[in-house]
Amino acid sequence: MKVAGFTFIRNAVKNDYPVVEAITSILPVCDEFVVALGNSEDNTEELIRGINSPKIRIVHTVWDESLREGGAVFAAETDKAFAAISPDADWAFYIQGDEVVHEKYLPLISQEMQDNLTDVHVEGLLFKYVHFYGSYDYYAHSRRWYRREIRILRNNKNVHSYRDAQGFRLGGRKLNVKLIDAYIYHYGWVKPPQGMGNKVRNFNQFYHDDSWMAENMPQTFEFDFKNADRLLPFTDTHPAVLQRRIQAQNWQLELDPVAIKKKLSLRRRILQKIEDWTGWRVSEYRNYKIIKS
């Protein structure tokens, strides 16, 4: 079995993405790793090369800045990385620059890839998600935050990244996947207040035109950390590769999970209760088809 990791990144230093941690968190289960490195204005290439692994191969790309509707440029860059994977790889393990896998899940992930290697009906493996928010002490959990996504798929070059690179499609249809008991830890919303404001502005420029940005995301924009819907305390451990970053946290947020939760509408509170009691998320959007669990 051969496994290829892949990701895309641009301006990781400028935007403070934990891309080194993202790559190194899954590197032990990968035989090669392709990085689609966009035209950066900082030392992102030096950052990637500093990992110093013979498994890593950099593919230089130029982002199409005209693809500003719905984050399509993210999908385009993901496809470039996926296309560069060696043709003899069996599985492709996708990780985004703000996602990290805890080392405790690696043995299970490897076993799932091995167990499903010859079952061609399983076109991908579906991961669960933890979305950290504001700091490393809380995670956001509500209908506003997606619960699952495909992060391992077969090396089928007919597969393409979908919409803003959250998931994948084969032609026009959803992939048939197996849900596995492993999590992706998403750290994209863990930044100091000023850094979060910059992140949201940079992020939205790949979804909206200049007039929308000028009206909704002025230079004076300040991010409101009270819009999480629902925050829960995180009582488990973070991945080992992230410990240095966690120890370097230099901001303190005063977040009140109870006050944040009170902002939910009655309808959303009821739907959340149903999910908490039964595990069923009513009318959940799924960009996949679970065929095996």
mmCIF file of C-alpha atoms in Angstrom:
data_model
loop_
_atom_site.group_PDB
_atom_site.id
_atom_site.type_symbol
_atom_site.label_atom_id
_atom_site.label_comp_id
_atom_site.label_asym_id
_atom_site.label_seq_id
_atom_site.Cartn_x
_atom_site.Cartn_y
_atom_site.Cartn_z
ATOM 1 C CA MET A 1 0.000 0.000 0.000
ATOM 2 C CA LYS A 2 1.310 3.417 -0.973
ATOM 3 C CA VAL A 3 -0.061 6.605 0.602
ATOM 4 C CA ALA A 4 0.471 10.129 -0.723
ATOM 5 C CA GLY A 5 -0.273 13.203 1.350
ATOM 6 C CA PHE A 6 -1.167 16.464 -0.326
ATOM 7 C CA THR A 7 -2.013 20.054 0.509
ATOM 8 C CA PHE A 8 -1.929 23.582 -0.887
ATOM 9 C CA ILE A 9 -0.607 26.691 0.827
ATOM 10 C CA ARG A 10 0.244 30.317 0.211
ATOM 11 C CA ASN A 11 1.541 33.026 2.573
ATOM 12 C CA ALA A 12 1.639 30.686 5.560
ATOM 13 C CA VAL A 13 3.980 32.980 7.505
ATOM 14 C CA LYS A 14 1.990 36.118 6.791
ATOM 15 C CA ASN A 15 -1.292 34.459 7.797
ATOM 16 C CA ASP A 16 0.175 32.346 10.608
ATOM 17 C CA TYR A 17 -1.035 28.979 9.317
ATOM 18 C CA PRO A 18 0.178 25.901 11.232
ATOM 19 C CA VAL A 19 1.034 24.225 7.940
ATOM 20 C CA VAL A 20 4.251 22.660 9.242
ATOM 21 C CA GLU A 21 2.272 21.021 12.030
ATOM 22 C CA ALA A 22 -0.409 19.974 9.527
ATOM 23 C CA ILE A 23 2.094 18.243 7.238
ATOM 24 C CA THR A 24 4.194 16.635 9.960
ATOM 25 C CA SER A 25 1.107 15.318 11.750
ATOM 26 C CA ILE A 26 0.322 12.895 8.892
ATOM 27 C CA LEU A 27 3.797 12.484 7.398
ATOM 28 C CA PRO A 28 4.452 9.238 9.341
ATOM 29 C CA VAL A 29 1.664 7.430 7.430
ATOM 30 C CA CYS A 30 2.614 8.883 4.028
ATOM 31 C CA ASP A 31 5.176 7.582 1.557
ATOM 32 C CA GLU A 32 5.273 10.911 -0.267
ATOM 33 C CA PHE A 33 3.812 14.356 0.287
ATOM 34 C CA VAL A 34 2.957 16.918 -2.381
ATOM 35 C CA VAL A 35 2.728 20.606 -1.490
ATOM 36 C CA ALA A 36 1.183 22.958 -4.061
ATOM 37 C CA LEU A 37 3.031 26.117 -3.073
ATOM 38 C CA GLY A 38 1.302 29.240 -4.308
ATOM 39 C CA ASN A 39 3.000 32.504 -5.236
ATOM 40 C CA SER A 40 3.740 33.747 -1.718
ATOM 41 C CA GLU A 41 4.924 37.115 -0.432
ATOM 42 C CA ASP A 42 6.762 35.660 2.546
ATOM 43 C CA ASN A 43 9.070 32.783 3.491
ATOM 44 C CA THR A 44 6.534 29.992 3.084
ATOM 45 C CA GLU A 45 8.865 27.958 0.871
ATOM 46 C CA GLU A 46 11.655 28.124 3.446
ATOM 47 C CA LEU A 47 9.124 27.084 6.081
ATOM 48 C CA ILE A 48 8.151 23.968 4.099
ATOM 49 C CA ARG A 49 11.720 23.073 3.196
ATOM 50 C CA GLY A 50 12.623 23.409 6.867
ATOM 51 C CA ILE A 51 10.643 20.237 7.577
ATOM 52 C CA ASN A 52 13.597 18.540 5.897
ATOM 53 C CA SER A 53 11.857 15.372 4.794
ATOM 54 C CA PRO A 54 12.729 13.463 1.604
ATOM 55 C CA LYS A 55 9.048 12.565 1.311
ATOM 56 C CA ILE A 56 8.060 16.174 0.533
ATOM 57 C CA ARG A 57 7.857 17.420 -3.045
ATOM 58 C CA ILE A 58 6.990 21.066 -3.776
ATOM 59 C CA VAL A 59 4.986 22.019 -6.854
ATOM 60 C CA HIS A 60 5.062 25.755 -7.532
ATOM 61 C CA THR A 61 1.747 27.288 -8.578
ATOM 62 C CA VAL A 62 0.251 30.694 -9.326
ATOM 63 C CA TRP A 63 -3.170 31.434 -7.881
ATOM 64 C CA ASP A 64 -5.848 32.623 -10.273
ATOM 65 C CA GLU A 65 -7.033 35.739 -8.435
ATOM 66 C CA SER A 66 -10.058 35.995 -10.729
ATOM 67 C CA LEU A 67 -11.602 32.898 -9.108
ATOM 68 C CA ARG A 68 -13.252 34.867 -6.315
ATOM 69 C CA GLU A 69 -16.710 33.344 -6.242
ATOM 70 C CA GLY A 70 -17.313 30.746 -3.561
ATOM 71 C CA GLY A 71 -13.628 30.137 -2.845
ATOM 72 C CA ALA A 72 -13.123 28.356 -6.178
ATOM 73 C CA VAL A 73 -9.402 29.133 -6.162
ATOM 74 C CA PHE A 74 -8.970 26.836 -3.138
ATOM 75 C CA ALA A 75 -10.467 23.935 -5.096
ATOM 76 C CA ALA A 76 -8.269 24.752 -8.095
ATOM 77 C CA GLU A 77 -5.125 24.658 -5.955
ATOM 78 C CA THR A 78 -6.213 21.431 -4.279
ATOM 79 C CA ASP A 79 -6.667 19.843 -7.697
ATOM 80 C CA LYS A 80 -3.148 20.895 -8.695
ATOM 81 C CA ALA A 81 -1.686 19.145 -5.666
ATOM 82 C CA PHE A 82 -3.814 16.038 -6.208
ATOM 83 C CA ALA A 83 -2.813 15.851 -9.884
ATOM 84 C CA ALA A 84 0.873 15.849 -8.904
ATOM 85 C CA ILE A 85 0.573 12.731 -6.741
ATOM 86 C CA SER A 86 2.489 9.742 -8.103
ATOM 87 C CA PRO A 87 0.222 7.505 -10.217
ATOM 88 C CA ASP A 88 1.165 4.393 -8.236
ATOM 89 C CA ALA A 89 -0.182 5.766 -4.940
ATOM 90 C CA ASP A 90 -3.219 3.874 -3.661
ATOM 91 C CA TRP A 91 -4.594 6.445 -1.222
ATOM 92 C CA ALA A 92 -4.351 10.245 -1.160
ATOM 93 C CA PHE A 93 -4.423 11.877 2.285
ATOM 94 C CA TYR A 94 -5.568 15.503 2.105
ATOM 95 C CA ILE A 95 -4.795 17.983 4.867
ATOM 96 C CA GLN A 96 -5.387 21.723 4.835
ATOM 97 C CA GLY A 97 -2.930 24.232 6.254
ATOM 98 C CA ASP A 98 -4.902 24.768 9.455
ATOM 99 C CA GLU A 99 -5.781 21.122 10.150
ATOM 100 C CA VAL A 100 -3.822 18.699 12.323
ATOM 101 C CA VAL A 101 -4.214 14.982 13.105
ATOM 102 C CA HIS A 102 -3.457 13.764 16.617
ATOM 103 C CA GLU A 103 -0.805 11.065 16.644
ATOM 104 C CA LYS A 104 -3.104 8.762 18.615
ATOM 105 C CA TYR A 105 -5.265 8.311 15.505
ATOM 106 C CA LEU A 106 -2.468 7.340 13.100
ATOM 107 C CA PRO A 107 -2.507 3.572 13.811
ATOM 108 C CA LEU A 108 -6.282 3.440 13.284
ATOM 109 C CA ILE A 109 -6.045 5.504 10.097
ATOM 110 C CA SER A 110 -3.340 3.220 8.679
ATOM 111 C CA GLN A 111 -5.391 0.162 9.552
ATOM 112 C CA GLU A 112 -8.519 1.575 7.902
ATOM 113 C CA MET A 113 -6.613 2.274 4.692
ATOM 114 C CA GLN A 114 -5.212 -1.250 4.724
ATOM 115 C CA ASP A 115 -8.556 -2.884 5.551
ATOM 116 C CA ASN A 116 -10.374 -1.045 2.747
ATOM 117 C CA LEU A 117 -7.603 -1.189 0.168
ATOM 118 C CA THR A 118 -9.224 -3.881 -1.979
ATOM 119 C CA ASP A 119 -12.834 -2.817 -1.412
ATOM 120 C CA VAL A 120 -13.337 -0.649 -4.499
ATOM 121 C CA HIS A 121 -16.788 0.376 -3.304
ATOM 122 C CA VAL A 122 -15.110 2.512 -0.625
ATOM 123 C CA GLU A 123 -13.913 5.566 -2.529
ATOM 124 C CA GLY A 124 -12.833 7.551 0.501
ATOM 125 C CA LEU A 125 -12.585 7.719 4.278
ATOM 126 C CA LEU A 126 -14.658 10.210 6.213
ATOM 127 C CA PHE A 127 -13.232 11.962 9.280
ATOM 128 C CA LYS A 128 -14.931 13.599 12.231
ATOM 129 C CA TYR A 129 -14.022 17.187 13.150
ATOM 130 C CA VAL A 130 -13.176 19.306 16.171
ATOM 131 C CA HIS A 131 -13.232 23.047 15.420
ATOM 132 C CA PHE A 132 -11.172 24.945 17.981
ATOM 133 C CA TYR A 133 -12.233 28.503 18.512
ATOM 134 C CA GLY A 134 -10.599 31.594 19.987
ATOM 135 C CA SER A 135 -8.083 29.592 22.000
ATOM 136 C CA TYR A 136 -6.925 26.025 22.434
ATOM 137 C CA ASP A 137 -9.264 25.599 25.407
ATOM 138 C CA TYR A 138 -12.602 25.674 23.568
ATOM 139 C CA TYR A 139 -14.141 24.118 20.500
ATOM 140 C CA ALA A 140 -17.248 25.203 18.616
ATOM 141 C CA HIS A 141 -19.998 22.631 18.174
ATOM 142 C CA SER A 142 -23.324 23.508 16.582
ATOM 143 C CA ARG A 143 -25.167 23.263 13.283
ATOM 144 C CA ARG A 144 -23.044 26.124 12.030
ATOM 145 C CA TRP A 145 -19.917 23.919 12.028
ATOM 146 C CA TYR A 146 -19.546 20.914 9.727
ATOM 147 C CA ARG A 147 -19.110 17.616 11.560
ATOM 148 C CA ARG A 148 -17.400 15.451 8.936
ATOM 149 C CA GLU A 149 -15.436 15.606 5.712
ATOM 150 C CA ILE A 150 -13.484 13.374 3.346
ATOM 151 C CA ARG A 151 -9.760 13.566 3.933
ATOM 152 C CA ILE A 152 -8.573 10.270 2.427
ATOM 153 C CA LEU A 153 -9.571 9.251 -1.091
ATOM 154 C CA ARG A 154 -8.479 6.799 -3.729
ATOM 155 C CA ASN A 155 -5.929 8.073 -6.202
ATOM 156 C CA ASN A 156 -8.490 8.369 -8.981
ATOM 157 C CA LYS A 157 -7.621 11.320 -11.209
ATOM 158 C CA ASN A 158 -11.278 11.713 -12.171
ATOM 159 C CA VAL A 159 -11.946 12.976 -8.647
ATOM 160 C CA HIS A 160 -11.905 16.734 -8.202
ATOM 161 C CA SER A 161 -12.091 19.173 -5.325
ATOM 162 C CA TYR A 162 -15.594 20.522 -4.793
ATOM 163 C CA ARG A 163 -16.672 24.143 -4.349
ATOM 164 C CA ASP A 164 -14.175 25.751 -1.932
ATOM 165 C CA ALA A 165 -12.095 22.606 -1.326
ATOM 166 C CA GLN A 166 -14.029 21.388 1.681
ATOM 167 C CA GLY A 167 -14.673 18.036 0.008
ATOM 168 C CA PHE A 168 -14.474 16.063 -3.238
ATOM 169 C CA ARG A 169 -16.667 14.756 -6.047
ATOM 170 C CA LEU A 170 -16.249 12.099 -8.744
ATOM 171 C CA GLY A 171 -17.611 13.687 -11.874
ATOM 172 C CA GLY A 172 -20.848 15.196 -10.658
ATOM 173 C CA ARG A 173 -21.637 12.716 -7.898
ATOM 174 C CA LYS A 174 -20.756 12.330 -4.239
ATOM 175 C CA LEU A 175 -18.093 9.850 -3.186
ATOM 176 C CA ASN A 176 -19.034 6.613 -1.434
ATOM 177 C CA VAL A 177 -17.176 6.658 1.869
ATOM 178 C CA LYS A 178 -16.617 4.910 5.154
ATOM 179 C CA LEU A 179 -16.903 6.920 8.364
ATOM 180 C CA ILE A 180 -13.917 6.182 10.606
ATOM 181 C CA ASP A 181 -13.402 6.936 14.289
ATOM 182 C CA ALA A 182 -10.656 9.509 13.787
ATOM 183 C CA TYR A 183 -10.726 13.280 14.045
ATOM 184 C CA ILE A 184 -9.313 16.240 12.194
ATOM 185 C CA TYR A 185 -8.435 19.041 14.613
ATOM 186 C CA HIS A 186 -9.210 22.340 12.903
ATOM 187 C CA TYR A 187 -7.250 25.333 14.257
ATOM 188 C CA GLY A 188 -8.170 27.978 11.694
ATOM 189 C CA TRP A 189 -10.182 29.962 14.235
ATOM 190 C CA VAL A 190 -7.480 30.003 16.915
ATOM 191 C CA LYS A 191 -5.735 33.343 16.604
ATOM 192 C CA PRO A 192 -5.388 36.557 18.616
ATOM 193 C CA PRO A 193 -8.096 39.181 17.941
ATOM 194 C CA GLN A 194 -5.984 41.189 15.497
ATOM 195 C CA GLY A 195 -4.837 38.062 13.694
ATOM 196 C CA MET A 196 -8.401 36.807 13.397
ATOM 197 C CA GLY A 197 -9.514 40.071 11.829
ATOM 198 C CA ASN A 198 -6.743 39.763 9.243
ATOM 199 C CA LYS A 199 -7.637 36.111 8.611
ATOM 200 C CA VAL A 200 -11.290 36.876 7.939
ATOM 201 C CA ARG A 201 -10.404 39.740 5.594
ATOM 202 C CA ASN A 202 -7.862 37.622 3.670
ATOM 203 C CA PHE A 203 -10.270 34.685 3.570
ATOM 204 C CA ASN A 204 -13.212 36.679 2.250
ATOM 205 C CA GLN A 205 -11.226 38.245 -0.585
ATOM 206 C CA PHE A 206 -11.355 34.824 -2.259
ATOM 207 C CA TYR A 207 -15.149 34.742 -2.000
ATOM 208 C CA HIS A 208 -16.231 38.315 -2.803
ATOM 209 C CA ASP A 209 -15.375 41.187 -5.141
ATOM 210 C CA ASP A 210 -13.685 44.456 -4.165
ATOM 211 C CA SER A 211 -16.912 46.412 -3.661
ATOM 212 C CA TRP A 212 -18.246 43.810 -1.211
ATOM 213 C CA MET A 213 -14.934 43.783 0.638
ATOM 214 C CA ALA A 214 -14.862 47.574 0.920
ATOM 215 C CA GLU A 215 -18.390 47.638 2.349
ATOM 216 C CA ASN A 216 -18.202 44.635 4.663
ATOM 217 C CA MET A 217 -14.516 44.178 5.481
ATOM 218 C CA PRO A 218 -12.906 47.630 5.900
ATOM 219 C CA GLN A 219 -9.363 47.945 7.250
ATOM 220 C CA THR A 220 -10.873 48.783 10.640
ATOM 221 C CA PHE A 221 -12.815 45.490 10.760
ATOM 222 C CA GLU A 222 -12.679 43.733 14.145
ATOM 223 C CA PHE A 223 -13.655 40.097 14.535
ATOM 224 C CA ASP A 224 -16.405 39.277 17.047
ATOM 225 C CA PHE A 225 -15.501 36.117 18.969
ATOM 226 C CA LYS A 226 -19.036 35.969 20.377
ATOM 227 C CA ASN A 227 -20.467 34.554 17.127
ATOM 228 C CA ALA A 228 -19.510 30.922 17.727
ATOM 229 C CA ASP A 229 -23.094 29.790 18.525
ATOM 230 C CA ARG A 230 -21.940 27.220 21.048
ATOM 231 C CA LEU A 231 -18.601 26.649 22.759
ATOM 232 C CA LEU A 232 -17.579 23.593 24.746
ATOM 233 C CA PRO A 233 -14.448 23.161 26.910
ATOM 234 C CA PHE A 234 -11.776 20.919 25.421
ATOM 235 C CA THR A 235 -10.540 18.478 28.053
ATOM 236 C CA ASP A 236 -8.427 16.125 25.933
ATOM 237 C CA THR A 237 -4.840 16.561 24.714
ATOM 238 C CA HIS A 238 -3.677 18.413 21.631
ATOM 239 C CA PRO A 239 -1.355 16.806 19.059
ATOM 240 C CA ALA A 240 2.314 16.646 20.042
ATOM 241 C CA VAL A 241 3.353 18.591 16.926
ATOM 242 C CA LEU A 242 1.279 21.548 18.131
ATOM 243 C CA GLN A 243 2.634 21.804 21.675
ATOM 244 C CA ARG A 244 5.240 24.462 20.915
ATOM 245 C CA ARG A 245 2.648 26.668 19.226
ATOM 246 C CA ILE A 246 0.258 26.232 22.145
ATOM 247 C CA GLN A 247 2.935 27.190 24.676
ATOM 248 C CA ALA A 248 3.662 30.332 22.650
ATOM 249 C CA GLN A 249 0.058 31.585 22.832
ATOM 250 C CA ASN A 250 0.323 35.229 23.878
ATOM 251 C CA TRP A 251 -3.292 36.350 24.112
ATOM 252 C CA GLN A 252 -6.093 35.947 26.596
ATOM 253 C CA LEU A 253 -9.743 35.834 25.546
ATOM 254 C CA GLU A 254 -12.609 36.351 27.936
ATOM 255 C CA LEU A 255 -15.243 34.085 26.428
ATOM 256 C CA ASP A 256 -18.505 33.218 28.182
ATOM 257 C CA PRO A 257 -19.890 29.987 26.633
ATOM 258 C CA VAL A 258 -23.193 30.402 28.485
ATOM 259 C CA ALA A 259 -23.757 33.922 27.133
ATOM 260 C CA ILE A 260 -22.794 32.809 23.624
ATOM 261 C CA LYS A 261 -25.242 29.902 23.749
ATOM 262 C CA LYS A 262 -28.093 32.198 24.859
ATOM 263 C CA LYS A 263 -27.833 34.000 21.516
ATOM 264 C CA LEU A 264 -29.133 30.877 19.718
ATOM 265 C CA SER A 265 -32.703 31.086 18.431
ATOM 266 C CA LEU A 266 -35.314 28.771 19.941
ATOM 267 C CA ARG A 267 -35.424 26.732 16.729
ATOM 268 C CA ARG A 268 -31.684 26.163 16.725
ATOM 269 C CA ARG A 269 -31.699 25.289 20.415
ATOM 270 C CA ILE A 270 -34.319 22.612 19.798
ATOM 271 C CA LEU A 271 -32.426 21.198 16.822
ATOM 272 C CA GLN A 272 -29.229 21.152 18.878
ATOM 273 C CA LYS A 273 -30.980 19.251 21.661
ATOM 274 C CA ILE A 274 -32.150 16.645 19.164
ATOM 275 C CA GLU A 275 -28.592 16.198 17.942
ATOM 276 C CA ASP A 276 -27.179 15.991 21.469
ATOM 277 C CA TRP A 277 -29.707 13.342 22.486
ATOM 278 C CA THR A 278 -29.752 11.227 19.330
ATOM 279 C CA GLY A 279 -26.602 12.037 17.324
ATOM 280 C CA TRP A 280 -28.845 12.963 14.373
ATOM 281 C CA ARG A 281 -28.311 16.378 12.800
ATOM 282 C CA VAL A 282 -31.603 17.270 11.131
ATOM 283 C CA SER A 283 -31.257 18.287 7.453
ATOM 284 C CA GLU A 284 -27.467 18.082 7.599
ATOM 285 C CA TYR A 285 -25.641 18.948 4.384
ATOM 286 C CA ARG A 286 -23.515 15.980 3.320
ATOM 287 C CA ASN A 287 -21.073 16.153 0.451
ATOM 288 C CA TYR A 288 -20.609 12.360 0.593
ATOM 289 C CA LYS A 289 -22.530 9.107 0.830
ATOM 290 C CA ILE A 290 -21.775 6.857 3.777
ATOM 291 C CA ILE A 291 -21.969 3.245 2.600
ATOM 292 C CA LYS A 292 -20.002 1.491 5.308
ATOM 293 C CA SER A 293 -19.337 2.143 8.978
#
